[in-house]
Short mmCIF file of C-alpha atoms and ligand atoms in Angstrom, two decimals:
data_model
loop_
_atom_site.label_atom_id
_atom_site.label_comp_id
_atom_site.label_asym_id
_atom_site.label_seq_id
_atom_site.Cartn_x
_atom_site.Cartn_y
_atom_site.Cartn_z
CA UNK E 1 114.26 61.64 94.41
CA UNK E 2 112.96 61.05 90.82
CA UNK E 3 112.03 63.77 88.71
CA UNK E 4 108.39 62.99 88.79
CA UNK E 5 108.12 62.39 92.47
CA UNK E 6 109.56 65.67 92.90
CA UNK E 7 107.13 66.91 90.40
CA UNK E 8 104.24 65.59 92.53
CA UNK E 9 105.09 66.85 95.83
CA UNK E 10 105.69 70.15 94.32
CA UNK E 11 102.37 70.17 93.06
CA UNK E 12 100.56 68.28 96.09
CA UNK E 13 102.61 71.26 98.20
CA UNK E 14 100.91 73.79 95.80
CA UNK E 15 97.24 72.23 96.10
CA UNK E 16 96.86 71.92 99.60
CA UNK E 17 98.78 75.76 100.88
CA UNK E 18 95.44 76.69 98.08
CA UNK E 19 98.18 77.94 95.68
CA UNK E 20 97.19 75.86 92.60
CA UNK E 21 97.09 78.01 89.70
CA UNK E 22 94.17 76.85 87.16
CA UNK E 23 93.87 78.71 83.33
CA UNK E 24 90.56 79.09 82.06
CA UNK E 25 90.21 79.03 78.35
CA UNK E 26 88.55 82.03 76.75
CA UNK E 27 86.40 80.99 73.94
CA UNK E 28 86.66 84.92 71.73
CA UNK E 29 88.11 87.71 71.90
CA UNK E 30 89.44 89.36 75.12
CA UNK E 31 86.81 91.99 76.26
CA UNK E 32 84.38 93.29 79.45
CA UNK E 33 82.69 90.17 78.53
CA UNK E 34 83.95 86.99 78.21
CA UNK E 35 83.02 83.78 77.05
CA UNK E 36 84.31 80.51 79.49
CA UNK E 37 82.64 76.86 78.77
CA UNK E 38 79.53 78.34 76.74
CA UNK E 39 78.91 80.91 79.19
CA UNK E 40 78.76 84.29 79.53
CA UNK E 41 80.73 86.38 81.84
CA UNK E 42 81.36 90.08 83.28
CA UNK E 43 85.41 89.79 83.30
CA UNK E 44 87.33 92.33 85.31
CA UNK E 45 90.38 90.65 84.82
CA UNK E 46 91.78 92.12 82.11
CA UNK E 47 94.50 94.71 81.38
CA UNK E 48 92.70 95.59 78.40
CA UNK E 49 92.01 99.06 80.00
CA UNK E 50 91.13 100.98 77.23
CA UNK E 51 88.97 98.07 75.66
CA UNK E 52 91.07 98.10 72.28
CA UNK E 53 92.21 94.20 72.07
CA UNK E 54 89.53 93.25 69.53
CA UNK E 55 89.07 97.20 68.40
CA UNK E 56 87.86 96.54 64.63
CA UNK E 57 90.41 99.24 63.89
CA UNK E 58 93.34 97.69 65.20
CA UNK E 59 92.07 94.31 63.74
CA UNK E 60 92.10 95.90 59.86
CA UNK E 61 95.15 97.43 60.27
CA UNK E 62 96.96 94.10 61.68
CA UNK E 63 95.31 92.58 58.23
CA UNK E 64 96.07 95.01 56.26
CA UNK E 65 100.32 95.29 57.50
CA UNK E 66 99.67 90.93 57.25
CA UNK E 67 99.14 91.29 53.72
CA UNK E 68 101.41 93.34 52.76
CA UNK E 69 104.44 92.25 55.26
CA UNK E 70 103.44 88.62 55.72
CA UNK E 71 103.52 86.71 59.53
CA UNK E 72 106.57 86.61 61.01
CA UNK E 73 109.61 88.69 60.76
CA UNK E 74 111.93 86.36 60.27
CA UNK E 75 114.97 87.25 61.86
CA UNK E 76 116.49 88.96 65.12
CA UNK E 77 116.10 93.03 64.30
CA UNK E 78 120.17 93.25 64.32
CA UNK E 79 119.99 90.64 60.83
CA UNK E 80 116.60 91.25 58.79
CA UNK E 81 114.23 91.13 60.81
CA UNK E 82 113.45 95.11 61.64
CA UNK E 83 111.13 96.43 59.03
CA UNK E 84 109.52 99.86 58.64
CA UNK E 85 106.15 98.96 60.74
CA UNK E 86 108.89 98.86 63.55
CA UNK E 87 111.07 101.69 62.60
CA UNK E 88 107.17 103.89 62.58
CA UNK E 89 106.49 102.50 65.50
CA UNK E 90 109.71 103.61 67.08
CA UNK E 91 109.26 106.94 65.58
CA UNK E 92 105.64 107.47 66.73
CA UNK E 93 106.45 106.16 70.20
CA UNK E 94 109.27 108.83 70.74
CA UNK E 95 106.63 111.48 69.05
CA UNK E 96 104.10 110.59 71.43
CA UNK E 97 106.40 110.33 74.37
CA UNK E 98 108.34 113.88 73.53
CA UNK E 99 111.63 111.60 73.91
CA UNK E 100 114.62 111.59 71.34
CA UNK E 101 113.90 107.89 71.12
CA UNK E 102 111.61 104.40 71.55
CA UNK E 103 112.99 101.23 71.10
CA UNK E 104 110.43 98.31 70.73
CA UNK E 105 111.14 95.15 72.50
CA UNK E 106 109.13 91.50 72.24
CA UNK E 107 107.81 92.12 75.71
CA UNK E 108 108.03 94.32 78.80
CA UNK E 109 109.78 91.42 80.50
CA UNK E 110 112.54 91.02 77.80
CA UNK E 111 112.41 94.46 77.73
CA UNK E 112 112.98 94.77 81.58
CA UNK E 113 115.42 91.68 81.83
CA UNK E 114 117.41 93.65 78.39
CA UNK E 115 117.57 97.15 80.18
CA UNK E 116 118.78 96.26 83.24
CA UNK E 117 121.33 93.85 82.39
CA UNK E 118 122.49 96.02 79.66
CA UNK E 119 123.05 99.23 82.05
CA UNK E 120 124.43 97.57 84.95
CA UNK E 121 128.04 95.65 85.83
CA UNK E 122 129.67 93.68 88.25
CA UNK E 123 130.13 95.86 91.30
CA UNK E 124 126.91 98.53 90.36
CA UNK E 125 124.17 98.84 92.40
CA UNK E 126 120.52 97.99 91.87
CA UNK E 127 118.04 99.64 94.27
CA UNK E 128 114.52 97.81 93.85
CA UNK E 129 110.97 98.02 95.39
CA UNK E 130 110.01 95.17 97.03
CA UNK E 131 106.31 95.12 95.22
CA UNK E 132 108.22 95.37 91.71
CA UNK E 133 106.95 93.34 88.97
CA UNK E 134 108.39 90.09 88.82
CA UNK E 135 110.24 90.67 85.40
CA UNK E 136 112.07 93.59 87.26
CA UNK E 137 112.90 91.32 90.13
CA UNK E 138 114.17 88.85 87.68
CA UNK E 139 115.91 91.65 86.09
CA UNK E 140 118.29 92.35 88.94
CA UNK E 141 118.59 88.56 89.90
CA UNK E 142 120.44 87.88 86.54
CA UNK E 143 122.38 91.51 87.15
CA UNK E 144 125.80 90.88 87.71
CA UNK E 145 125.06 93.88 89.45
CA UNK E 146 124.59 93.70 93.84
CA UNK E 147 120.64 93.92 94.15
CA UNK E 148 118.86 95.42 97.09
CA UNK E 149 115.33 95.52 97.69
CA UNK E 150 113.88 98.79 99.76
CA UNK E 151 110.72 98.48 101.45
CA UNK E 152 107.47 99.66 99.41
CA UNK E 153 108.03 103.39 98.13
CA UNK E 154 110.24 104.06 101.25
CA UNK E 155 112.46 106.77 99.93
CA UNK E 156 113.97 107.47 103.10
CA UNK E 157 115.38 103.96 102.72
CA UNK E 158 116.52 104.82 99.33
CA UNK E 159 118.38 107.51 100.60
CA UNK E 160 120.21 105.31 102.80
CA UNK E 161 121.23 102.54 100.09
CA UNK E 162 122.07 105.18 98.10
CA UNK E 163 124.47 106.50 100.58
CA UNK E 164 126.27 103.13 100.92
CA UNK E 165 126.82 102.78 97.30
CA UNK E 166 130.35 102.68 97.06
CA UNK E 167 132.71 103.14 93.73
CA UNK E 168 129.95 101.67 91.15
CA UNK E 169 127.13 103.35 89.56
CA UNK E 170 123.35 102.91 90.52
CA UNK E 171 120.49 102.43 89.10
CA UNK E 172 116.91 102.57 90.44
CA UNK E 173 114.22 100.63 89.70
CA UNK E 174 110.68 100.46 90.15
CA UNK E 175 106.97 100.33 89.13
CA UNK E 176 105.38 103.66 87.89
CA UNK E 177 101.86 101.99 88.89
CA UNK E 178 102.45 98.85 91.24
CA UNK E 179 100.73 96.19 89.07
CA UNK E 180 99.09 93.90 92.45
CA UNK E 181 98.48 97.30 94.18
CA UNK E 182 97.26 99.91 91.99
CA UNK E 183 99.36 102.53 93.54
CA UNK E 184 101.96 104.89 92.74
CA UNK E 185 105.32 105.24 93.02
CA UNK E 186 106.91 108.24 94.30
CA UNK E 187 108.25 109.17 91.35
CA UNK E 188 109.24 113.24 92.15
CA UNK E 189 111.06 111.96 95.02
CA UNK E 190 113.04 109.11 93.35
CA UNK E 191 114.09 111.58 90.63
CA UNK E 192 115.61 113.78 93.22
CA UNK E 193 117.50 111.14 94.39
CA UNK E 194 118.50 109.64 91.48
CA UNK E 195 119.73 113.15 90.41
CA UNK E 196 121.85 113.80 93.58
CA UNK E 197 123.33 110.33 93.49
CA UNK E 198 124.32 110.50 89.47
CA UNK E 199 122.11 107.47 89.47
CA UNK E 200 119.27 106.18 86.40
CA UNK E 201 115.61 105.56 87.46
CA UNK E 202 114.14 102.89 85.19
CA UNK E 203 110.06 103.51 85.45
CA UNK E 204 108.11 100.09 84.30
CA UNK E 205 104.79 101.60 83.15
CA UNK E 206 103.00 98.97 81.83
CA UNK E 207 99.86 99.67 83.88
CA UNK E 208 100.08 103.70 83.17
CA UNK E 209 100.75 104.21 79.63
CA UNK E 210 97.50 104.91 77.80
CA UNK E 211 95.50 105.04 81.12
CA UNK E 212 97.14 107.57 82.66
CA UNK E 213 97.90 111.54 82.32
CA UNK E 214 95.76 113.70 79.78
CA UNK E 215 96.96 111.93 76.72
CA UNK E 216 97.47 109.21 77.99
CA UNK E 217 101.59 109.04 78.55
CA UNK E 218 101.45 107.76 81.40
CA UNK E 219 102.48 108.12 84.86
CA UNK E 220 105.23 110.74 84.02
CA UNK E 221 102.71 112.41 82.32
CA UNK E 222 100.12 113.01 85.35
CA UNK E 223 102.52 113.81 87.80
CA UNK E 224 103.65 116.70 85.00
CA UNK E 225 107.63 115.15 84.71
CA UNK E 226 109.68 115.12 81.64
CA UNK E 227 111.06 111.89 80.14
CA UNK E 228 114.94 113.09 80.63
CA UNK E 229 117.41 111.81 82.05
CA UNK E 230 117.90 110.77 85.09
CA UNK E 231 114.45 109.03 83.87
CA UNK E 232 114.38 105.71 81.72
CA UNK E 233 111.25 104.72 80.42
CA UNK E 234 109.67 101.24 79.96
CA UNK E 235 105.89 100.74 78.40
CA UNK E 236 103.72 98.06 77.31
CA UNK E 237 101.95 97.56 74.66
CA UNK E 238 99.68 94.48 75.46
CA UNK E 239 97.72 96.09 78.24
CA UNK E 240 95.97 99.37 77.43
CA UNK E 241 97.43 99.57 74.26
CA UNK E 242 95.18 96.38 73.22
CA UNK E 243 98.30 94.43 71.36
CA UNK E 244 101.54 93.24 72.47
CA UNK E 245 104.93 94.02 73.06
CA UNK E 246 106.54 96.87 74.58
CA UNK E 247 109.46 99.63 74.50
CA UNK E 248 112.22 101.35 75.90
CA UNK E 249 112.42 105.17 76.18
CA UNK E 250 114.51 107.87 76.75
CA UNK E 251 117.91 109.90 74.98
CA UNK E 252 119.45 108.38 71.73
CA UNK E 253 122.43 107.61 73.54
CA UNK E 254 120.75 105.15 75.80
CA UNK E 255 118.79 103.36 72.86
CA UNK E 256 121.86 103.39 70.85
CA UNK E 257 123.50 101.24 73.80
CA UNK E 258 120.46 99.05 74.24
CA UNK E 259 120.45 97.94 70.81
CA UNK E 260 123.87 97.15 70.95
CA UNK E 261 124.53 95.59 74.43
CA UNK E 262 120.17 94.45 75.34
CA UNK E 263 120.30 90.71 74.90
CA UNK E 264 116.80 90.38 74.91
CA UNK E 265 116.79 92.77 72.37
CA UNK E 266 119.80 91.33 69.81
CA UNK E 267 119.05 87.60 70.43
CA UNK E 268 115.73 87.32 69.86
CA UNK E 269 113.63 87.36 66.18
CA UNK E 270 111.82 90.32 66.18
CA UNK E 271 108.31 91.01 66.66
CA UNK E 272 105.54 89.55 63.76
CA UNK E 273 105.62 93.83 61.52
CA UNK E 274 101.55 93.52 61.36
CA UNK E 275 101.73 93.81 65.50
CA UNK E 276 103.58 97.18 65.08
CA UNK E 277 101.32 98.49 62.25
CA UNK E 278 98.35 97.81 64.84
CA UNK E 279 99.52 99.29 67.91
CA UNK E 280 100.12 102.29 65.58
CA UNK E 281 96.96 102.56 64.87
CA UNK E 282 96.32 102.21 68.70
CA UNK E 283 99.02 104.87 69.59
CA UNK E 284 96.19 106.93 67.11
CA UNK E 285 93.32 106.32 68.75
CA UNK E 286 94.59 106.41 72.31
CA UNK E 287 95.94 110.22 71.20
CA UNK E 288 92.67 110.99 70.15
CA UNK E 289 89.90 109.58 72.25
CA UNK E 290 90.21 110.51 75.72
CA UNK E 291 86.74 109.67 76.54
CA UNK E 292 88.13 106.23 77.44
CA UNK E 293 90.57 107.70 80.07
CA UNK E 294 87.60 109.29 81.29
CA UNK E 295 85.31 106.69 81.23
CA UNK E 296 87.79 104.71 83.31
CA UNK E 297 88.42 107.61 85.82
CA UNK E 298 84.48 107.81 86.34
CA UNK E 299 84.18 103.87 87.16
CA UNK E 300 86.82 103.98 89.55
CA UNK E 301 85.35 106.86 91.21
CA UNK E 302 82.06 104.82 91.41
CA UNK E 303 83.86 101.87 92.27
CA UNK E 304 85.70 103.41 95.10
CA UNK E 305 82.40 105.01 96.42
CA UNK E 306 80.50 101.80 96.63
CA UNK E 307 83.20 99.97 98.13
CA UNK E 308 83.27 102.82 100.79
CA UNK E 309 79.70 102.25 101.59
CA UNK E 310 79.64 98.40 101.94
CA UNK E 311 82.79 98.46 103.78
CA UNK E 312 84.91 96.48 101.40
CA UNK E 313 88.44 95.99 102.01
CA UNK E 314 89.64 97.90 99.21
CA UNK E 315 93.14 98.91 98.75
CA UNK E 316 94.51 102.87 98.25
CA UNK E 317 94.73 103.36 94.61
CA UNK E 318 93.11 105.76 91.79
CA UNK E 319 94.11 103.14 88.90
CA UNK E 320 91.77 100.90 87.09
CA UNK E 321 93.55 98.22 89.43
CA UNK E 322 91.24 98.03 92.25
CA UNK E 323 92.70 95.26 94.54
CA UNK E 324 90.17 93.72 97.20
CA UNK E 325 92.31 92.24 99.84
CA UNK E 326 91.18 88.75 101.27
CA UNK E 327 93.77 88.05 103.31
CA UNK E 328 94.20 84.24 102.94
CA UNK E 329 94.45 82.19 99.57
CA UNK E 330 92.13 79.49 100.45
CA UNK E 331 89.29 82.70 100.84
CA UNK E 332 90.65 84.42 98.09
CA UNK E 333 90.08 81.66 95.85
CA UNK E 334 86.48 80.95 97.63
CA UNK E 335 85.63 84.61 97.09
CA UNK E 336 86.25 84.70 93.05
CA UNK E 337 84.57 81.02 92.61
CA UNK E 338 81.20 83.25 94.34
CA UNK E 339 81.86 85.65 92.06
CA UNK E 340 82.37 83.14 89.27
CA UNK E 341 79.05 81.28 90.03
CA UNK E 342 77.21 84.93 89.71
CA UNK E 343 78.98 85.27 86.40
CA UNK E 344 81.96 87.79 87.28
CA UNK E 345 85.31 87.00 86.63
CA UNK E 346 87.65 88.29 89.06
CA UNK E 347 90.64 86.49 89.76
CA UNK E 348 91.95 85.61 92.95
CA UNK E 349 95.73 87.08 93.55
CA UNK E 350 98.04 84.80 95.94
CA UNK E 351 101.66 84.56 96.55
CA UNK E 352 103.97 84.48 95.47
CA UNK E 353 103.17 87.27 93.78
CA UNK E 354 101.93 88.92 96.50
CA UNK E 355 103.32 88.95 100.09
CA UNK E 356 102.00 86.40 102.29
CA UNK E 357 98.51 86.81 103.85
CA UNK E 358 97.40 89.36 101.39
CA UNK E 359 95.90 87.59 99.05
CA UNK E 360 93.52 89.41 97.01
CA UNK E 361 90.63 89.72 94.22
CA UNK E 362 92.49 91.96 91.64
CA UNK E 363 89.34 94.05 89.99
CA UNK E 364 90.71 95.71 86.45
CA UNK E 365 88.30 98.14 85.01
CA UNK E 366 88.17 98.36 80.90
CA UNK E 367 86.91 101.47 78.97
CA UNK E 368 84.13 99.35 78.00
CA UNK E 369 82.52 98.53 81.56
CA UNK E 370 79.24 100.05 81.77
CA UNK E 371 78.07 101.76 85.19
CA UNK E 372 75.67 98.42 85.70
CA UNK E 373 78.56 96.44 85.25
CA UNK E 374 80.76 98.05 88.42
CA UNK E 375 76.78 97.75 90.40
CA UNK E 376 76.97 94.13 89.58
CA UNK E 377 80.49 93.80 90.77
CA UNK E 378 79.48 95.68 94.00
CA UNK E 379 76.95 93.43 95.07
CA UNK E 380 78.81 89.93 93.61
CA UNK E 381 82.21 91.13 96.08
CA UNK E 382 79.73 92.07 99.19
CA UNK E 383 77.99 88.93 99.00
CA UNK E 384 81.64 86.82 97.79
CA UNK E 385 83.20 88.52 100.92
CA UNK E 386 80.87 87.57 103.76
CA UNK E 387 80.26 84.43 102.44
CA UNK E 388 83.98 83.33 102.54
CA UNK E 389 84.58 85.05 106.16
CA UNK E 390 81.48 82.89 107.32
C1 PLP V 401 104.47 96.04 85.84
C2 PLP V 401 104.69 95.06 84.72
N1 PLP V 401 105.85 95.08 84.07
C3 PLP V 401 106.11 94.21 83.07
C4 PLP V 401 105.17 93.30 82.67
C5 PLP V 401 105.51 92.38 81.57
O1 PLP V 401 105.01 92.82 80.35
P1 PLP V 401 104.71 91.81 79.18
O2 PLP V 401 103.40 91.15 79.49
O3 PLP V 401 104.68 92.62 77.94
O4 PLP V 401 105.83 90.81 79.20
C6 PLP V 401 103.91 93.26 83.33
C7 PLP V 401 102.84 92.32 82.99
O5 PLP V 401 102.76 91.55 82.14
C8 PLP V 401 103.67 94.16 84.37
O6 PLP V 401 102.51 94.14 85.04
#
């Protein structure tokens, strides 16, 4: 078969299983509202949670780190390339965190992928949740490491794997906040069993730091656990942080080894400085105004009640990730063109990256949704829904 027959019936297999994947182009800055093809939408797409992407803050400090540090970095951090926005970042990261240490990565999939590859050898153990984010799935496929996948936050199946481990280490991974789902994982449990097995836990919380806990820490944070070991900590920084990139946390001795053994870390130039100076200023203002983690806990309160009243299929989870689940892709993708033509952007969720027949709308709340906004949504997904079951 030629390479661009094969390319076709890949693609012809795609568009008729409803599993075509189309971008829209944003015309301005990410935000509650968006601009698509000269119109205006309500976007709850977004993992711009806090609503700080195009903060006017964040935006003078990236200038103002650009003139002084120029564009790119121009080199890997292990040559030239690591320059005192990211050494301040690193510092106020660990500061914020209450860990020894932060190490800053290009992005929570390198960071994920560098982590887990760095921690783990031929004849280890990786223990993963089946709903894991992709990059951690991709993580412990290139693992020389054996990988096993338990079923969604089943720690009693944890406990088993764990048992069979035999002379290797172990190391458990999962989502803090499951990224299609909106849920939780059980992290007090996992600890405990991490502990008794002299295993690591690797938390990737991309979708809780800055949304969740008081201060916004994150999911350690509201469930009131210390980052120490057994405990490794990823973050993001592109989601409710506003800009891009993310970190490692956790004791010195662990960064120490990531920087010198974390591919994705050494082999790699490092990050443009002016993107660290901003999310410092970020780290600022999502330490000091909490009114946007409350603003966000309000709207999926609101959210949550409506749903309950018009009997939407909504999904168990108190995180701005609200998923609305469909069922099939073809109605998935009829539901969020209903929503589209009513001017709400919600996109439709299919698998792969979810399990078959569970395709979903994925609703992500922002900081900056008003209470007419989630009314709007309400009506646009009762309507969206019975029109695609018809
Ligand atoms: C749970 C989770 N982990 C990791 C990532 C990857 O982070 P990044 O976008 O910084 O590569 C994402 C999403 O992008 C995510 O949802």
């Amino acid at each position: 078969m030629t390479w661009t027959v094969d390319f076709e019936r890949r693609l012809d297999a795609r568009r008729m299983q409803g599993l075509l994947r189309r971008r829209i182009t944003v015309d301005g800055p990410q935000s509650s509202r968006v601009q698509v093809d000269g119109r205006l939408y309500v976007s709850f797409c977004s993992n711009d949670y806090l609503g700080l992407a195009n903060d006017r803050r964040l935006v003078s400090a990236l200038q103002r780190a650009a003139d002084r540090y120029g564009v790119g970095a121009g080199a890997s951090h292990l040559i030239t390339g690591h320059l005192a926005p990211h050494e301040d970042l690193e510092a106020a990261l660990a500061e914020f965190l209450g860990a020894p240490k932060a190490l800053v990565f290009s992005t929570g999939y390198m960071a994920n992928l560098g982590v887990v590859n760095a921690l783990s050898r031929r004849g280890d153990l990786l223990l993963e949740d089946r709903l894991n984010h992709a990059s951690l799935i991709d993580a412990g496929l290139l693992a020389r490491a054996q990988l096993r996948r338990y079923a969604h936050a089943d720690c009693t199946e944890v406990r088993r794997l764990l048992s069979t481990a035999s002379r290797g280490r172990t190391l458990i991974l999962t989502d803090a906040v499951f990224s299609m789902d909106g849920d939780l994982a059980p992290l007090p449990e996992l600890i405990s069993l991490a502990a008794a097995h002299d295993a690591r836990l690797i938390i990737d919380d991309a979708h809780g730091f800055g949304v969740l806990g008081d201060r916004g820490r994150g999911s350690l944070e509201q469930s009131a656990i210390p980052l120490v070991p057994p405990v490794i900590m990823m973050g993001t920084l592109g989601k409710a942080l506003g800009t891009f990139g993310a970190f490692v946390a956790g004791e010195a001795l662990l960064i120490e080894t990531l920087i010198q053994e974390a591919r994705t870390y050494i082999y790699t130039t490092a990050p443009p400085p002016a993107l660290a100076a901003a999310t410092c200023e970020s780290l600022r203002i999502v330490r000091e105004e909490s009114w946007r983690r409350e603003r966000l806990r309000a709207m999926v309160a609101r959210f949550r009640r409506g749903a309950a009243e018009l009997g939407l299929p909504i999904g168990e989870s108190g995180t701005p990730i609200q998923p609305v689940i469909v069922g099939e892709s073809k109605r998935a993708v009829a539901a969020s063109r209903t929503l589209q033509s009513r001017g709400i952007l919600v996109t439709a969720i299919r698998p792969p990256t979810v399990p078959p027949h569970s395709a979903r709308l994925r609703v992500t709340f922002s900081a900056t949704h008003t209470d007419e906004d989630v009314d709007r949504l309400l009506d646009g997904l009762a309507v969206a829904l019975s029109e695609c079951q018809a």
